[in-house]
PDB file of C-alpha atoms in Angstrom:
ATOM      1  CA  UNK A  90       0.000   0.000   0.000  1.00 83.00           C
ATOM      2  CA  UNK A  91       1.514   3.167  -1.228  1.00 95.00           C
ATOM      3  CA  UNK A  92       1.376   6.564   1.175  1.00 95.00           C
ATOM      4  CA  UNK A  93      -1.267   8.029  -1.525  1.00 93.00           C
ATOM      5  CA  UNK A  94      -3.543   5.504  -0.899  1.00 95.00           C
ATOM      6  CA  UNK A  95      -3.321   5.254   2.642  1.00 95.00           C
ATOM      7  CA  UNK A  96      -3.916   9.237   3.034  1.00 95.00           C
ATOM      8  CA  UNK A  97      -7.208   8.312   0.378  1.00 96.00           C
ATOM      9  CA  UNK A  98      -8.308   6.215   2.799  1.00 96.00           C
ATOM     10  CA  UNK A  99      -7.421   8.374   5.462  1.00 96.00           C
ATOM     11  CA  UNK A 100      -9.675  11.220   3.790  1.00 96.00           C
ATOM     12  CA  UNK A 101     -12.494   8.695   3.223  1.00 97.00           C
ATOM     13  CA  UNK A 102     -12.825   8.271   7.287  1.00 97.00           C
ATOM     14  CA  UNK A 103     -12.789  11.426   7.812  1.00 96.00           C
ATOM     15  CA  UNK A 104     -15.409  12.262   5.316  1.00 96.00           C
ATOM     16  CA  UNK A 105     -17.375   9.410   6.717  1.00 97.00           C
ATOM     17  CA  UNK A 106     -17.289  10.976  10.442  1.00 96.00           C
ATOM     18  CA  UNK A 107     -18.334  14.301   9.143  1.00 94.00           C
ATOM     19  CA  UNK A 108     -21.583  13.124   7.218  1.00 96.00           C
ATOM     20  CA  UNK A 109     -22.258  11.044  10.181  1.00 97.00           C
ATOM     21  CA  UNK A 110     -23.086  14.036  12.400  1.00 96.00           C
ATOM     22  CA  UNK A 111     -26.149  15.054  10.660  1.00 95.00           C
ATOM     23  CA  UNK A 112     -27.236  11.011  10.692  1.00 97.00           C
ATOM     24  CA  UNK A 113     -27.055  11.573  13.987  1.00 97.00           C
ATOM     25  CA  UNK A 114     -28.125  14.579  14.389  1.00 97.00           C
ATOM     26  CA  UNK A 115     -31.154  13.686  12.172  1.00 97.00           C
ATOM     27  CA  UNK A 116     -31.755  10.812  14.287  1.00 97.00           C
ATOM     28  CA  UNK A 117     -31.932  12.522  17.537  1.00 97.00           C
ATOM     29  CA  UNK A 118     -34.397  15.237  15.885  1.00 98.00           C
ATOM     30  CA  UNK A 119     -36.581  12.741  15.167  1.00 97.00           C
ATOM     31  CA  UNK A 120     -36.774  11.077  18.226  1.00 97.00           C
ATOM     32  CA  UNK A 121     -37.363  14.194  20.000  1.00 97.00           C
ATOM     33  CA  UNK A 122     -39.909  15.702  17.155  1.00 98.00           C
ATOM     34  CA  UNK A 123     -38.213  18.714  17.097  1.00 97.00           C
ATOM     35  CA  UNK A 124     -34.723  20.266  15.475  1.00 97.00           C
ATOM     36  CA  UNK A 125     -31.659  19.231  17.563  1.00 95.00           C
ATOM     37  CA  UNK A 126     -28.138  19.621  17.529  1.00 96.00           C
ATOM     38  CA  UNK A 127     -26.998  16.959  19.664  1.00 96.00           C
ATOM     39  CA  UNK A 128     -23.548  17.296  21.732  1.00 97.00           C
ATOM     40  CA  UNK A 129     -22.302  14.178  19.522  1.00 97.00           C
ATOM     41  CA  UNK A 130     -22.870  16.253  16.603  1.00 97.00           C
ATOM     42  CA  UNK A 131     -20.335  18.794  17.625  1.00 98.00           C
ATOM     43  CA  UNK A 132     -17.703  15.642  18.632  1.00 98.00           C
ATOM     44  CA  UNK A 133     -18.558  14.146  15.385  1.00 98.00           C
ATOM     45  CA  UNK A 134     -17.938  17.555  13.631  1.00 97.00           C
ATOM     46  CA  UNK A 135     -14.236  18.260  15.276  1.00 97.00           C
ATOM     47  CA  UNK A 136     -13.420  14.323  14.968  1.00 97.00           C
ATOM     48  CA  UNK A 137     -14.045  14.540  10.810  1.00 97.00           C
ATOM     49  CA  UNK A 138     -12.906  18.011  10.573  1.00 97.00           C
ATOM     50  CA  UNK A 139      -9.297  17.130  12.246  1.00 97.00           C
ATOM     51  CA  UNK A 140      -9.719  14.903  10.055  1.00 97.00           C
ATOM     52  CA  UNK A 141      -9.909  16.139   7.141  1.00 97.00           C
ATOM     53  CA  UNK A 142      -7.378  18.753   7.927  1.00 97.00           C
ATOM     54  CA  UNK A 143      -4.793  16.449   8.038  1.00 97.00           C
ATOM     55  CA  UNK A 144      -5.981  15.332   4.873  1.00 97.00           C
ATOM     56  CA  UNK A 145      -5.997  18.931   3.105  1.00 96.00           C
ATOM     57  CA  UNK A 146      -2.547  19.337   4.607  1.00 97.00           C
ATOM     58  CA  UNK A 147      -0.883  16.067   3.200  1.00 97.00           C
ATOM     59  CA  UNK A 148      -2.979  17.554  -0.197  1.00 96.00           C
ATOM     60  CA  UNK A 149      -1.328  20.858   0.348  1.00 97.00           C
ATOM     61  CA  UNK A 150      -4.944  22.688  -0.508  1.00 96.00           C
ATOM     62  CA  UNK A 151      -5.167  26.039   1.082  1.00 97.00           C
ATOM     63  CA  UNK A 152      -8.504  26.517   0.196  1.00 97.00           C
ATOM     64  CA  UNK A 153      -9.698  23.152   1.968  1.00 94.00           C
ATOM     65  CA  UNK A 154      -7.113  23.802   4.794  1.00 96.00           C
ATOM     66  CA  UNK A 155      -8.517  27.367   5.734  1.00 96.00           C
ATOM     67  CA  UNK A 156     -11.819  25.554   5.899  1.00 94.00           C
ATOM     68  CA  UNK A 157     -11.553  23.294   7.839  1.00 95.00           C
ATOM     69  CA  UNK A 158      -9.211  24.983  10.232  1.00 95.00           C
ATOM     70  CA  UNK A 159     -11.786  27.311  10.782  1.00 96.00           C
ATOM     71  CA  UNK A 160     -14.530  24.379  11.145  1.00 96.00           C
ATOM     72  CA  UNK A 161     -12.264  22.949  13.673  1.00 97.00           C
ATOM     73  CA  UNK A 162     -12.088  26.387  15.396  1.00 96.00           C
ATOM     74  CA  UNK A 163     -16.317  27.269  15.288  1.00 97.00           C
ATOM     75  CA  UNK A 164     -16.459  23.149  16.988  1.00 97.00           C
ATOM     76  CA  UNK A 165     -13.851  23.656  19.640  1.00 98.00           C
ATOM     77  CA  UNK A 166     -15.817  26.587  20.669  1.00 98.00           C
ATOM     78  CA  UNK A 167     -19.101  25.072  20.835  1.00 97.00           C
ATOM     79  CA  UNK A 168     -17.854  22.078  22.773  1.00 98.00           C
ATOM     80  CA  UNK A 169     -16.425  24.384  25.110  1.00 98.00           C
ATOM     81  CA  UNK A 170     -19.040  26.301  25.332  1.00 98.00           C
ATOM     82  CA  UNK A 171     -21.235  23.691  26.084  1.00 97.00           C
ATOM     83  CA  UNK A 172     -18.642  21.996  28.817  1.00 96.00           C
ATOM     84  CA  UNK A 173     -19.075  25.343  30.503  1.00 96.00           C
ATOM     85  CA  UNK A 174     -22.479  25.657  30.366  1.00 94.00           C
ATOM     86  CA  UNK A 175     -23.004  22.181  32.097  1.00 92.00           C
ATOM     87  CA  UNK A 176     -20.123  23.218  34.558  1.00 91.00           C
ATOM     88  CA  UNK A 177     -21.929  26.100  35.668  1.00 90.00           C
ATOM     89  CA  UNK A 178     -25.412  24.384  35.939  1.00 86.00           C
ATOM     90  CA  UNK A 179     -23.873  21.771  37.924  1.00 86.00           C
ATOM     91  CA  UNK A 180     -22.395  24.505  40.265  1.00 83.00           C
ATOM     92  CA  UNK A 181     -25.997  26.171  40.683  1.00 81.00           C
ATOM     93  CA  UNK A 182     -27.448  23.041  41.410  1.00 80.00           C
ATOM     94  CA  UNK A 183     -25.445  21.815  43.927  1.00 79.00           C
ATOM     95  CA  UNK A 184     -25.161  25.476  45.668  1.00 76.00           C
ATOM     96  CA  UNK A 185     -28.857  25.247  46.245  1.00 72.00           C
ATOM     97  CA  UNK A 186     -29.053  21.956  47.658  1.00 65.00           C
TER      98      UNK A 186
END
């Protein structure tokens, strides 16, 4: 197996992670009958998009790498967003008991 290949395949996964957030996402909306972004999407999302950074860098294609560094960014910041939120809800909760 030549390096070309392997970094096809490589690309392939990471595509494959990326379209699975909004299966998941999808999913989850359905089950709840109403639109939902699910905290797995946002895992899924920065999983793929690493990803398929890596990917765009081995390609060395700026235009792909700018976007998905700045994907990778935007989910970063949602997950820690969300971390904090759950953080602080966890505080209140436990200050009133």
């Amino acid at each position: 197996m030549n390096k070309d290949y392997i970094w096809l395949i490589i690309g392939l996964i990471g595509q494959g992670i990326f379209s699975a957030r909004f299966i998941v996402q999808w999913l989850v909306s359905e089950r709840e009958k109403r639109s939902v972004i699910p905290v797995a999407f946002w895992y899924l999302s920065l999983l793929g998009g690493i990803t398929l950074f890596m990917y765009a860098v081995y390609k060395r294609d700026p235009v792909f790498i700018v976007g998905q560094f700045s994907g990778v960014f935007i989910y970063s910041r949602n997950l820690y967003l969300i971390t904090r939120e759950r953080a602080s809800r966890l505080h209140r909760s436990s200050a009133s008991a």
